[in-house]
mmCIF file of C-alpha atoms in Angstrom:
data_model
loop_
_atom_site.group_PDB
_atom_site.id
_atom_site.type_symbol
_atom_site.label_atom_id
_atom_site.label_comp_id
_atom_site.label_asym_id
_atom_site.label_seq_id
_atom_site.Cartn_x
_atom_site.Cartn_y
_atom_site.Cartn_z
ATOM 1 C CA UNK A 1 -111.618 -5.021 -58.621
ATOM 2 C CA UNK A 2 -109.449 -7.731 -57.610
ATOM 3 C CA UNK A 3 -107.932 -7.360 -54.232
ATOM 4 C CA UNK A 4 -104.376 -6.113 -54.348
ATOM 5 C CA UNK A 5 -101.718 -8.010 -52.361
ATOM 6 C CA UNK A 6 -100.389 -5.890 -49.540
ATOM 7 C CA UNK A 7 -96.662 -5.477 -49.340
ATOM 8 C CA UNK A 8 -95.076 -7.131 -46.340
ATOM 9 C CA UNK A 9 -93.350 -4.612 -44.063
ATOM 10 C CA UNK A 10 -91.676 -7.207 -41.789
ATOM 11 C CA UNK A 11 -87.863 -7.057 -41.325
ATOM 12 C CA UNK A 12 -85.692 -9.686 -42.965
ATOM 13 C CA UNK A 13 -84.512 -12.615 -40.859
ATOM 14 C CA UNK A 14 -81.064 -12.153 -39.366
ATOM 15 C CA UNK A 15 -80.122 -15.711 -40.276
ATOM 16 C CA UNK A 16 -78.593 -16.341 -43.644
ATOM 17 C CA UNK A 17 -80.123 -19.047 -45.694
ATOM 18 C CA UNK A 18 -77.809 -21.951 -46.488
ATOM 19 C CA UNK A 19 -77.748 -22.692 -50.136
ATOM 20 C CA UNK A 20 -77.019 -26.275 -50.904
ATOM 21 C CA UNK A 21 -77.162 -28.414 -53.943
ATOM 22 C CA UNK A 22 -79.679 -31.115 -54.405
ATOM 23 C CA UNK A 23 -77.136 -33.788 -53.648
ATOM 24 C CA UNK A 24 -76.166 -32.065 -50.334
ATOM 25 C CA UNK A 25 -72.592 -31.292 -51.370
ATOM 26 C CA UNK A 26 -70.917 -28.028 -50.255
ATOM 27 C CA UNK A 27 -70.868 -25.313 -52.811
ATOM 28 C CA UNK A 28 -67.402 -23.960 -51.601
ATOM 29 C CA UNK A 29 -64.554 -25.081 -53.752
ATOM 30 C CA UNK A 30 -62.538 -27.874 -52.213
ATOM 31 C CA UNK A 31 -59.006 -26.881 -50.861
ATOM 32 C CA UNK A 32 -56.182 -29.269 -51.618
ATOM 33 C CA UNK A 33 -53.732 -30.412 -48.952
ATOM 34 C CA UNK A 34 -50.949 -28.503 -50.729
ATOM 35 C CA UNK A 35 -52.690 -25.198 -49.977
ATOM 36 C CA UNK A 36 -54.147 -26.033 -46.567
ATOM 37 C CA UNK A 37 -51.768 -25.113 -43.619
ATOM 38 C CA UNK A 38 -51.115 -27.736 -40.983
ATOM 39 C CA UNK A 39 -51.184 -27.264 -37.230
ATOM 40 C CA UNK A 40 -48.132 -28.289 -35.259
ATOM 41 C CA UNK A 41 -49.181 -31.270 -33.124
ATOM 42 C CA UNK A 42 -46.910 -30.201 -30.241
ATOM 43 C CA UNK A 43 -47.189 -26.432 -30.112
ATOM 44 C CA UNK A 44 -50.497 -25.942 -32.005
ATOM 45 C CA UNK A 45 -48.960 -23.294 -34.212
ATOM 46 C CA UNK A 46 -50.288 -23.013 -37.759
ATOM 47 C CA UNK A 47 -47.623 -23.085 -40.433
ATOM 48 C CA UNK A 48 -47.054 -19.964 -42.504
ATOM 49 C CA UNK A 49 -46.003 -21.993 -45.551
ATOM 50 C CA UNK A 50 -48.684 -24.597 -46.285
ATOM 51 C CA UNK A 51 -46.698 -26.596 -48.805
ATOM 52 C CA UNK A 52 -43.729 -26.940 -46.475
ATOM 53 C CA UNK A 53 -45.274 -29.771 -44.476
ATOM 54 C CA UNK A 54 -46.106 -32.096 -47.390
ATOM 55 C CA UNK A 55 -42.839 -33.956 -47.034
ATOM 56 C CA UNK A 56 -43.802 -35.333 -43.649
ATOM 57 C CA UNK A 57 -40.967 -36.423 -41.390
ATOM 58 C CA UNK A 58 -38.590 -37.182 -44.223
ATOM 59 C CA UNK A 59 -35.314 -35.266 -44.118
ATOM 60 C CA UNK A 60 -34.328 -33.309 -47.179
ATOM 61 C CA UNK A 61 -30.712 -32.197 -47.703
ATOM 62 C CA UNK A 62 -30.976 -30.750 -51.194
ATOM 63 C CA UNK A 63 -30.299 -29.638 -53.738
ATOM 64 C CA UNK A 64 -33.032 -27.022 -53.461
ATOM 65 C CA UNK A 65 -34.788 -25.998 -56.656
ATOM 66 C CA UNK A 66 -37.106 -23.378 -55.202
ATOM 67 C CA UNK A 67 -37.725 -21.455 -52.018
ATOM 68 C CA UNK A 68 -39.915 -24.094 -50.381
ATOM 69 C CA UNK A 69 -37.297 -26.790 -50.899
ATOM 70 C CA UNK A 70 -34.652 -24.543 -49.386
ATOM 71 C CA UNK A 71 -36.835 -23.982 -46.334
ATOM 72 C CA UNK A 72 -37.504 -27.738 -46.154
ATOM 73 C CA UNK A 73 -33.732 -28.360 -46.238
ATOM 74 C CA UNK A 74 -33.115 -25.884 -43.391
ATOM 75 C CA UNK A 75 -35.912 -27.484 -41.371
ATOM 76 C CA UNK A 76 -34.397 -30.903 -41.926
ATOM 77 C CA UNK A 77 -31.066 -29.708 -40.583
ATOM 78 C CA UNK A 78 -32.806 -28.228 -37.535
ATOM 79 C CA UNK A 79 -34.771 -31.438 -36.897
ATOM 80 C CA UNK A 80 -31.566 -33.484 -36.988
ATOM 81 C CA UNK A 81 -30.179 -31.551 -33.981
ATOM 82 C CA UNK A 82 -31.009 -32.665 -30.436
ATOM 83 C CA UNK A 83 -33.509 -30.587 -28.498
ATOM 84 C CA UNK A 84 -31.142 -30.215 -25.482
ATOM 85 C CA UNK A 85 -27.425 -29.587 -25.645
ATOM 86 C CA UNK A 86 -25.154 -30.696 -22.731
ATOM 87 C CA UNK A 87 -21.606 -29.410 -22.700
ATOM 88 C CA UNK A 88 -19.050 -32.123 -21.973
ATOM 89 C CA UNK A 89 -16.569 -31.821 -19.102
ATOM 90 C CA UNK A 90 -13.731 -29.627 -20.339
ATOM 91 C CA UNK A 91 -10.777 -31.735 -19.226
ATOM 92 C CA UNK A 92 -8.645 -30.434 -22.022
ATOM 93 C CA UNK A 93 -9.272 -26.870 -20.869
ATOM 94 C CA UNK A 94 -8.328 -27.780 -17.290
ATOM 95 C CA UNK A 95 -5.110 -29.399 -18.421
ATOM 96 C CA UNK A 96 -4.385 -26.371 -20.560
ATOM 97 C CA UNK A 97 -5.047 -24.076 -17.579
ATOM 98 C CA UNK A 98 -2.669 -26.112 -15.423
ATOM 99 C CA UNK A 99 -0.070 -25.979 -18.169
ATOM 100 C CA UNK A 100 -0.479 -22.203 -18.466
ATOM 101 C CA UNK A 101 -0.171 -21.834 -14.689
ATOM 102 C CA UNK A 102 2.999 -23.900 -14.681
ATOM 103 C CA UNK A 103 4.423 -21.864 -17.553
ATOM 104 C CA UNK A 104 3.598 -18.649 -15.689
ATOM 105 C CA UNK A 105 5.355 -19.968 -12.605
ATOM 106 C CA UNK A 106 8.422 -20.882 -14.664
ATOM 107 C CA UNK A 107 8.406 -17.504 -16.440
ATOM 108 C CA UNK A 108 10.868 -14.820 -15.347
ATOM 109 C CA UNK A 109 9.813 -12.124 -12.925
ATOM 110 C CA UNK A 110 9.671 -9.467 -15.640
ATOM 111 C CA UNK A 111 6.757 -11.178 -17.425
ATOM 112 C CA UNK A 112 4.563 -11.757 -14.367
ATOM 113 C CA UNK A 113 1.538 -9.636 -13.721
ATOM 114 C CA UNK A 114 1.460 -7.518 -10.554
ATOM 115 C CA UNK A 115 -0.355 -8.878 -7.538
ATOM 116 C CA UNK A 116 -2.599 -5.800 -7.247
ATOM 117 C CA UNK A 117 -3.542 -2.502 -8.849
ATOM 118 C CA UNK A 118 -3.998 1.162 -7.926
ATOM 119 C CA UNK A 119 -7.468 2.693 -7.727
ATOM 120 C CA UNK A 120 -8.005 6.258 -6.445
ATOM 121 C CA UNK A 121 -4.622 6.382 -4.670
ATOM 122 C CA UNK A 122 -5.272 2.993 -3.019
ATOM 123 C CA UNK A 123 -3.445 -0.279 -3.688
ATOM 124 C CA UNK A 124 -5.827 -3.247 -4.048
ATOM 125 C CA UNK A 125 -4.545 -6.832 -4.013
ATOM 126 C CA UNK A 126 -6.058 -10.283 -3.349
ATOM 127 C CA UNK A 127 -5.466 -12.027 -0.060
ATOM 128 C CA UNK A 128 -3.378 -14.861 -1.509
ATOM 129 C CA UNK A 129 -1.101 -12.380 -3.246
ATOM 130 C CA UNK A 130 -0.682 -10.543 0.047
ATOM 131 C CA UNK A 131 0.454 -13.717 1.785
ATOM 132 C CA UNK A 132 2.961 -14.477 -0.957
ATOM 133 C CA UNK A 133 4.310 -10.937 -0.893
ATOM 134 C CA UNK A 134 4.742 -11.070 2.897
ATOM 135 C CA UNK A 135 6.684 -14.320 2.635
ATOM 136 C CA UNK A 136 8.853 -12.937 -0.162
ATOM 137 C CA UNK A 137 9.448 -9.713 1.770
ATOM 138 C CA UNK A 138 10.486 -11.521 4.944
ATOM 139 C CA UNK A 139 13.113 -13.524 3.087
ATOM 140 C CA UNK A 140 15.316 -10.518 2.401
ATOM 141 C CA UNK A 141 15.399 -9.402 6.049
ATOM 142 C CA UNK A 142 17.618 -10.877 8.784
ATOM 143 C CA UNK A 143 16.062 -13.001 11.508
ATOM 144 C CA UNK A 144 16.193 -10.212 14.084
ATOM 145 C CA UNK A 145 14.283 -7.853 11.801
ATOM 146 C CA UNK A 146 11.667 -10.504 10.961
ATOM 147 C CA UNK A 147 11.125 -11.139 14.671
ATOM 148 C CA UNK A 148 10.763 -7.405 15.243
ATOM 149 C CA UNK A 149 8.111 -7.117 12.529
ATOM 150 C CA UNK A 150 6.176 -10.091 13.918
ATOM 151 C CA UNK A 151 6.187 -8.554 17.388
ATOM 152 C CA UNK A 152 5.157 -5.200 15.914
ATOM 153 C CA UNK A 153 2.155 -6.779 14.196
ATOM 154 C CA UNK A 154 1.024 -8.545 17.368
ATOM 155 C CA UNK A 155 1.375 -5.364 19.403
ATOM 156 C CA UNK A 156 -0.646 -3.413 16.854
ATOM 157 C CA UNK A 157 -3.473 -5.957 16.918
ATOM 158 C CA UNK A 158 -3.515 -5.752 20.706
ATOM 159 C CA UNK A 159 -3.600 -1.950 20.543
ATOM 160 C CA UNK A 160 -6.463 -2.012 18.030
ATOM 161 C CA UNK A 161 -8.563 -4.351 20.172
ATOM 162 C CA UNK A 162 -7.887 -2.242 23.268
ATOM 163 C CA UNK A 163 -8.918 1.027 21.621
ATOM 164 C CA UNK A 164 -12.208 -0.497 20.481
ATOM 165 C CA UNK A 165 -13.317 -0.897 24.092
ATOM 166 C CA UNK A 166 -15.486 1.795 25.666
ATOM 167 C CA UNK A 167 -13.676 3.573 28.514
ATOM 168 C CA UNK A 168 -15.488 4.228 31.802
ATOM 169 C CA UNK A 169 -17.265 7.527 32.311
ATOM 170 C CA UNK A 170 -15.008 8.529 35.189
ATOM 171 C CA UNK A 171 -11.915 8.201 32.995
ATOM 172 C CA UNK A 172 -13.543 10.288 30.269
ATOM 173 C CA UNK A 173 -14.487 12.990 32.768
ATOM 174 C CA UNK A 174 -10.893 13.086 34.035
ATOM 175 C CA UNK A 175 -9.528 14.262 30.664
ATOM 176 C CA UNK A 176 -8.153 17.805 30.722
ATOM 177 C CA UNK A 177 -7.965 20.498 28.051
ATOM 178 C CA UNK A 178 -4.607 19.168 26.844
ATOM 179 C CA UNK A 179 -6.285 15.940 25.672
ATOM 180 C CA UNK A 180 -9.217 16.869 23.386
ATOM 181 C CA UNK A 181 -11.292 14.125 21.784
ATOM 182 C CA UNK A 182 -12.307 15.824 18.521
ATOM 183 C CA UNK A 183 -11.021 17.990 15.700
ATOM 184 C CA UNK A 184 -13.735 19.957 13.860
ATOM 185 C CA UNK A 185 -13.460 20.284 10.115
ATOM 186 C CA UNK A 186 -12.147 23.591 8.698
ATOM 187 C CA UNK A 187 -11.339 25.015 12.114
ATOM 188 C CA UNK A 188 -8.035 26.877 11.930
ATOM 189 C CA UNK A 189 -7.723 27.451 15.663
ATOM 190 C CA UNK A 190 -8.354 23.787 16.467
ATOM 191 C CA UNK A 191 -5.826 22.615 13.884
ATOM 192 C CA UNK A 192 -3.218 24.992 15.293
ATOM 193 C CA UNK A 193 -3.872 23.701 18.805
ATOM 194 C CA UNK A 194 -3.577 20.094 17.675
ATOM 195 C CA UNK A 195 -0.307 20.907 15.903
ATOM 196 C CA UNK A 196 1.057 22.139 19.233
ATOM 197 C CA UNK A 197 -0.314 19.185 21.200
ATOM 198 C CA UNK A 198 1.344 16.653 18.901
ATOM 199 C CA UNK A 199 4.758 18.069 19.853
ATOM 200 C CA UNK A 200 4.254 18.780 23.548
ATOM 201 C CA UNK A 201 1.713 16.309 24.993
ATOM 202 C CA UNK A 202 1.713 12.520 25.245
ATOM 203 C CA UNK A 203 -1.380 10.686 23.921
ATOM 204 C CA UNK A 204 -3.692 8.853 26.301
ATOM 205 C CA UNK A 205 -5.650 5.675 25.633
ATOM 206 C CA UNK A 206 -8.916 7.099 26.984
ATOM 207 C CA UNK A 207 -8.582 10.127 24.731
ATOM 208 C CA UNK A 208 -8.028 8.020 21.607
ATOM 209 C CA UNK A 209 -10.821 5.582 22.460
ATOM 210 C CA UNK A 210 -13.306 8.488 22.521
ATOM 211 C CA UNK A 211 -12.222 9.997 19.188
ATOM 212 C CA UNK A 212 -14.230 9.404 16.009
ATOM 213 C CA UNK A 213 -12.732 8.290 12.714
ATOM 214 C CA UNK A 214 -12.972 11.687 10.998
ATOM 215 C CA UNK A 215 -11.071 13.397 13.817
ATOM 216 C CA UNK A 216 -8.446 10.630 13.758
ATOM 217 C CA UNK A 217 -7.834 11.096 10.039
ATOM 218 C CA UNK A 218 -7.614 14.895 10.373
ATOM 219 C CA UNK A 219 -5.027 14.612 13.147
ATOM 220 C CA UNK A 220 -3.092 12.103 11.035
ATOM 221 C CA UNK A 221 -3.051 14.576 8.145
ATOM 222 C CA UNK A 222 -1.585 17.247 10.453
ATOM 223 C CA UNK A 223 1.048 14.773 11.634
ATOM 224 C CA UNK A 224 1.911 13.773 8.059
ATOM 225 C CA UNK A 225 2.382 17.365 6.881
ATOM 226 C CA UNK A 226 4.761 18.211 9.729
ATOM 227 C CA UNK A 227 6.629 14.898 9.761
ATOM 228 C CA UNK A 228 9.564 15.972 7.602
ATOM 229 C CA UNK A 229 10.101 19.261 9.421
ATOM 230 C CA UNK A 230 10.048 17.624 12.854
ATOM 231 C CA UNK A 231 12.469 14.882 11.815
ATOM 232 C CA UNK A 232 14.913 17.464 10.455
ATOM 233 C CA UNK A 233 14.639 19.480 13.693
ATOM 234 C CA UNK A 234 16.751 16.889 15.509
ATOM 235 C CA UNK A 235 14.787 16.852 18.784
ATOM 236 C CA UNK A 236 14.692 13.373 20.339
ATOM 237 C CA UNK A 237 11.693 14.112 22.574
ATOM 238 C CA UNK A 238 9.716 15.490 19.655
ATOM 239 C CA UNK A 239 10.425 12.421 17.524
ATOM 240 C CA UNK A 240 9.426 10.137 20.388
ATOM 241 C CA UNK A 241 6.097 11.957 20.846
ATOM 242 C CA UNK A 242 5.376 11.860 17.130
ATOM 243 C CA UNK A 243 6.013 8.121 17.135
ATOM 244 C CA UNK A 244 3.606 7.623 20.034
ATOM 245 C CA UNK A 245 0.898 9.698 18.316
ATOM 246 C CA UNK A 246 1.335 7.942 14.961
ATOM 247 C CA UNK A 247 1.204 4.512 16.618
ATOM 248 C CA UNK A 248 -1.924 5.364 18.608
ATOM 249 C CA UNK A 249 -3.800 7.113 15.785
ATOM 250 C CA UNK A 250 -3.171 4.273 13.343
ATOM 251 C CA UNK A 251 -4.380 1.803 15.958
ATOM 252 C CA UNK A 252 -7.663 3.685 16.269
ATOM 253 C CA UNK A 253 -8.371 3.535 12.513
ATOM 254 C CA UNK A 254 -10.787 0.912 11.265
ATOM 255 C CA UNK A 255 -9.793 -2.036 9.145
ATOM 256 C CA UNK A 256 -9.098 -1.351 5.494
ATOM 257 C CA UNK A 257 -12.338 -3.058 4.388
ATOM 258 C CA UNK A 258 -14.372 -0.614 6.478
ATOM 259 C CA UNK A 259 -12.679 2.535 5.135
ATOM 260 C CA UNK A 260 -13.702 4.601 2.134
ATOM 261 C CA UNK A 261 -11.361 5.161 -0.775
ATOM 262 C CA UNK A 262 -10.460 8.719 0.208
ATOM 263 C CA UNK A 263 -9.764 7.600 3.777
ATOM 264 C CA UNK A 264 -7.379 4.907 2.589
ATOM 265 C CA UNK A 265 -5.772 7.550 0.365
ATOM 266 C CA UNK A 266 -4.994 9.711 3.407
ATOM 267 C CA UNK A 267 -3.290 6.784 5.123
ATOM 268 C CA UNK A 268 -1.344 6.063 1.957
ATOM 269 C CA UNK A 269 -0.222 9.691 1.839
ATOM 270 C CA UNK A 270 1.223 9.279 5.346
ATOM 271 C CA UNK A 271 3.130 6.178 4.242
ATOM 272 C CA UNK A 272 4.431 7.884 1.095
ATOM 273 C CA UNK A 273 5.710 10.839 3.120
ATOM 274 C CA UNK A 274 7.532 8.451 5.457
ATOM 275 C CA UNK A 275 9.149 6.716 2.465
ATOM 276 C CA UNK A 276 10.245 10.035 0.976
ATOM 277 C CA UNK A 277 11.800 11.220 4.258
ATOM 278 C CA UNK A 278 13.599 7.892 4.682
ATOM 279 C CA UNK A 279 15.076 8.159 1.178
ATOM 280 C CA UNK A 280 16.313 11.678 1.936
ATOM 281 C CA UNK A 281 17.966 10.475 5.126
ATOM 282 C CA UNK A 282 19.692 7.685 3.225
ATOM 283 C CA UNK A 283 20.972 10.090 0.587
ATOM 284 C CA UNK A 284 22.231 12.519 3.241
ATOM 285 C CA UNK A 285 23.999 9.747 5.123
ATOM 286 C CA UNK A 286 25.657 8.411 1.977
ATOM 287 C CA UNK A 287 26.917 11.887 1.088
ATOM 288 C CA UNK A 288 28.190 12.447 4.627
ATOM 289 C CA UNK A 289 29.992 9.105 4.694
ATOM 290 C CA UNK A 290 31.651 9.908 1.366
ATOM 291 C CA UNK A 291 32.765 13.311 2.646
ATOM 292 C CA UNK A 292 34.063 11.798 5.888
ATOM 293 C CA UNK A 293 36.069 9.202 3.994
ATOM 294 C CA UNK A 294 37.636 11.917 1.843
ATOM 295 C CA UNK A 295 38.303 14.060 4.903
ATOM 296 C CA UNK A 296 39.880 11.145 6.776
ATOM 297 C CA UNK A 297 42.235 10.499 3.869
ATOM 298 C CA UNK A 298 43.274 14.149 3.746
ATOM 299 C CA UNK A 299 43.631 14.342 7.534
ATOM 300 C CA UNK A 300 45.860 11.273 7.519
ATOM 301 C CA UNK A 301 48.352 13.043 5.248
ATOM 302 C CA UNK A 302 48.102 16.306 7.208
ATOM 303 C CA UNK A 303 48.572 14.446 10.485
ATOM 304 C CA UNK A 304 51.893 13.014 9.423
ATOM 305 C CA UNK A 305 53.154 16.457 8.444
ATOM 306 C CA UNK A 306 51.862 17.968 11.684
ATOM 307 C CA UNK A 307 53.646 15.335 13.739
ATOM 308 C CA UNK A 308 56.957 16.103 12.074
ATOM 309 C CA UNK A 309 56.437 19.837 12.556
ATOM 310 C CA UNK A 310 55.394 19.494 16.199
ATOM 311 C CA UNK A 311 58.316 17.249 16.992
ATOM 312 C CA UNK A 312 60.736 20.148 16.580
ATOM 313 C CA UNK A 313 59.271 22.513 19.229
ATOM 314 C CA UNK A 314 58.981 19.639 21.674
ATOM 315 C CA UNK A 315 62.669 18.918 21.480
ATOM 316 C CA UNK A 316 63.779 22.531 21.054
ATOM 317 C CA UNK A 317 63.195 23.699 24.633
ATOM 318 C CA UNK A 318 65.144 20.797 25.997
ATOM 319 C CA UNK A 319 68.095 21.451 23.704
ATOM 320 C CA UNK A 320 68.075 25.176 24.438
ATOM 321 C CA UNK A 321 67.768 24.469 28.139
ATOM 322 C CA UNK A 322 70.644 22.032 27.945
ATOM 323 C CA UNK A 323 72.756 24.454 25.923
ATOM 324 C CA UNK A 324 71.941 27.308 28.271
ATOM 325 C CA UNK A 325 72.636 25.145 31.282
ATOM 326 C CA UNK A 326 76.015 24.147 29.905
ATOM 327 C CA UNK A 327 76.959 27.721 29.133
ATOM 328 C CA UNK A 328 75.629 28.993 32.413
ATOM 329 C CA UNK A 329 77.287 26.146 34.284
ATOM 330 C CA UNK A 330 80.550 27.134 32.725
ATOM 331 C CA UNK A 331 79.834 30.712 33.617
ATOM 332 C CA UNK A 332 78.581 29.748 37.094
ATOM 333 C CA UNK A 333 75.181 31.597 36.665
ATOM 334 C CA UNK A 334 72.693 28.603 37.009
ATOM 335 C CA UNK A 335 72.744 25.401 38.967
ATOM 336 C CA UNK A 336 70.949 22.043 38.584
ATOM 337 C CA UNK A 337 67.723 23.250 40.209
ATOM 338 C CA UNK A 338 67.162 25.884 37.521
ATOM 339 C CA UNK A 339 67.639 23.270 34.794
ATOM 340 C CA UNK A 340 64.991 20.920 36.254
ATOM 341 C CA UNK A 341 62.531 23.812 36.659
ATOM 342 C CA UNK A 342 62.930 24.740 32.997
ATOM 343 C CA UNK A 343 62.288 21.142 31.921
ATOM 344 C CA UNK A 344 59.115 20.904 34.047
ATOM 345 C CA UNK A 345 57.773 24.153 32.598
ATOM 346 C CA UNK A 346 58.324 22.919 29.037
ATOM 347 C CA UNK A 347 56.634 19.612 29.856
ATOM 348 C CA UNK A 348 53.572 21.332 31.360
ATOM 349 C CA UNK A 349 53.197 23.574 28.315
ATOM 350 C CA UNK A 350 53.343 20.535 26.015
ATOM 351 C CA UNK A 351 50.706 18.636 28.040
ATOM 352 C CA UNK A 352 48.381 21.646 28.074
ATOM 353 C CA UNK A 353 48.696 21.925 24.308
ATOM 354 C CA UNK A 354 47.885 18.248 23.792
ATOM 355 C CA UNK A 355 44.873 18.392 26.136
ATOM 356 C CA UNK A 356 43.471 21.445 24.365
ATOM 357 C CA UNK A 357 43.579 19.529 21.070
ATOM 358 C CA UNK A 358 42.037 16.374 22.537
ATOM 359 C CA UNK A 359 39.046 18.135 24.175
ATOM 360 C CA UNK A 360 37.295 19.146 20.895
ATOM 361 C CA UNK A 361 37.815 15.645 19.508
ATOM 362 C CA UNK A 362 36.094 14.075 22.543
ATOM 363 C CA UNK A 363 33.212 16.553 22.285
ATOM 364 C CA UNK A 364 32.852 15.804 18.586
ATOM 365 C CA UNK A 365 32.689 12.067 19.315
ATOM 366 C CA UNK A 366 29.965 12.623 21.933
ATOM 367 C CA UNK A 367 27.956 14.752 19.512
ATOM 368 C CA UNK A 368 28.359 12.109 16.822
ATOM 369 C CA UNK A 369 27.030 9.403 19.160
ATOM 370 C CA UNK A 370 24.005 11.571 20.018
ATOM 371 C CA UNK A 371 23.402 12.249 16.327
ATOM 372 C CA UNK A 372 23.533 8.541 15.499
ATOM 373 C CA UNK A 373 21.038 7.774 18.276
ATOM 374 C CA UNK A 374 18.702 10.475 16.984
ATOM 375 C CA UNK A 375 18.966 9.124 13.439
ATOM 376 C CA UNK A 376 18.099 5.625 14.672
ATOM 377 C CA UNK A 377 15.023 6.951 16.462
ATOM 378 C CA UNK A 378 13.897 8.758 13.317
ATOM 379 C CA UNK A 379 14.445 5.615 11.232
ATOM 380 C CA UNK A 380 12.468 3.536 13.732
ATOM 381 C CA UNK A 381 9.574 6.020 13.516
ATOM 382 C CA UNK A 382 9.519 5.985 9.712
ATOM 383 C CA UNK A 383 9.918 2.205 9.534
ATOM 384 C CA UNK A 384 6.997 1.734 11.924
ATOM 385 C CA UNK A 385 4.723 3.998 9.859
ATOM 386 C CA UNK A 386 5.633 2.239 6.606
ATOM 387 C CA UNK A 387 5.128 -1.208 8.144
ATOM 388 C CA UNK A 388 1.727 -0.471 9.690
ATOM 389 C CA UNK A 389 0.357 1.333 6.625
ATOM 390 C CA UNK A 390 1.632 -1.404 4.323
ATOM 391 C CA UNK A 391 0.676 -4.437 6.402
ATOM 392 C CA UNK A 392 -2.727 -3.412 7.770
ATOM 393 C CA UNK A 393 -4.072 -0.888 5.245
ATOM 394 C CA UNK A 394 -3.292 -2.628 1.951
ATOM 395 C CA UNK A 395 -0.376 -0.452 0.770
ATOM 396 C CA UNK A 396 2.106 -3.314 0.366
ATOM 397 C CA UNK A 397 4.055 -1.631 -2.402
ATOM 398 C CA UNK A 398 5.485 0.721 0.247
ATOM 399 C CA UNK A 399 7.043 -2.188 2.161
ATOM 400 C CA UNK A 400 9.852 -2.475 -0.383
ATOM 401 C CA UNK A 401 11.178 0.920 0.758
ATOM 402 C CA UNK A 402 12.052 -0.348 4.239
ATOM 403 C CA UNK A 403 15.712 -0.574 5.164
ATOM 404 C CA UNK A 404 17.454 -3.883 5.729
ATOM 405 C CA UNK A 405 19.203 -3.891 9.066
ATOM 406 C CA UNK A 406 22.932 -4.315 9.190
ATOM 407 C CA UNK A 407 24.760 -6.403 11.742
ATOM 408 C CA UNK A 408 25.275 -3.443 14.074
ATOM 409 C CA UNK A 409 21.612 -2.429 13.887
ATOM 410 C CA UNK A 410 20.476 -5.968 14.632
ATOM 411 C CA UNK A 411 22.766 -6.142 17.672
ATOM 412 C CA UNK A 412 21.440 -2.800 18.937
ATOM 413 C CA UNK A 413 17.805 -3.897 18.638
ATOM 414 C CA UNK A 414 18.407 -7.270 20.286
#
């Protein structure tokens, strides 16, 4: 038997055989340039539309007959733009801004925007607007009042710098129970004690220098709530103490940039209460002056009638005495000494009557002078609170509520 060929059990080669033609040409179909995508020479990105790059660097602006021509037209427009855009200097915009600024300056006051705005019960304004508002505010005040406000600002800055210093330990240890250095939160007994101390005890610099900001603001809230009642009480010593406490407590407060919004709101509440009390005092004074003018007119007419009525009893005793003296002289009952005694008695009665009427008028004038002095002290207290809160704590809208001094007030202050 012929030998049978054994089957080969070896594994096939992992390499694929390359099939080529006899002439060595590739058997894969050739790909035209229209279908072959190009690589971008700069970025190396392969184009998604192979036929889009056949035009080369030539620009094509249409008309587009198919989608590829439309894309070629868009690419041409993009290639015509520079790779980096530089904005020119906007001189026209600057001139327009200057023109708008000049038109705003020439515009009436009604069309101008406010210098600041309100946010959480606090008035916020830029620094330049604050300077302009101060200059505009000072123009409506007389020179004496402007000098007073300048001195008040310098004194307040000196007080603030002094209270920032640390007092010596011996001075702190010398403080008594009438000068506490703290006010705990939600402590009814402590608040009641502080309410009494504000009216009966003078503040001390060492005491205020040791107090923290939270205690200062709580004491200021107590002072603000009782300000109207204490001003209406009419006690000069009480008003003077309240002024000293308000001045010292405000000097211990931090600058407005270091305060929180709610803390600035408490200071604004104090200023608003002072403005409200000042307006009430002005209304009361205007009503009283109107009533006094009406009363003076009515008293002028009554005074003329009273003078005519009182003239009769003044002359009556003399006539009766003369008539009686004549009759009695004829009868021989009275002599000249009795006549002179009767005249002296009538004169003394008339003088006593006039003095009794003049005494209440003098007392009323003295009381009126004391009342005017008390009103001036109350106005000075309220004006100081409004000025400090407005100037140093950003509440400049409250400054418009301050009174303009008259000639008499300016002479009294100078």
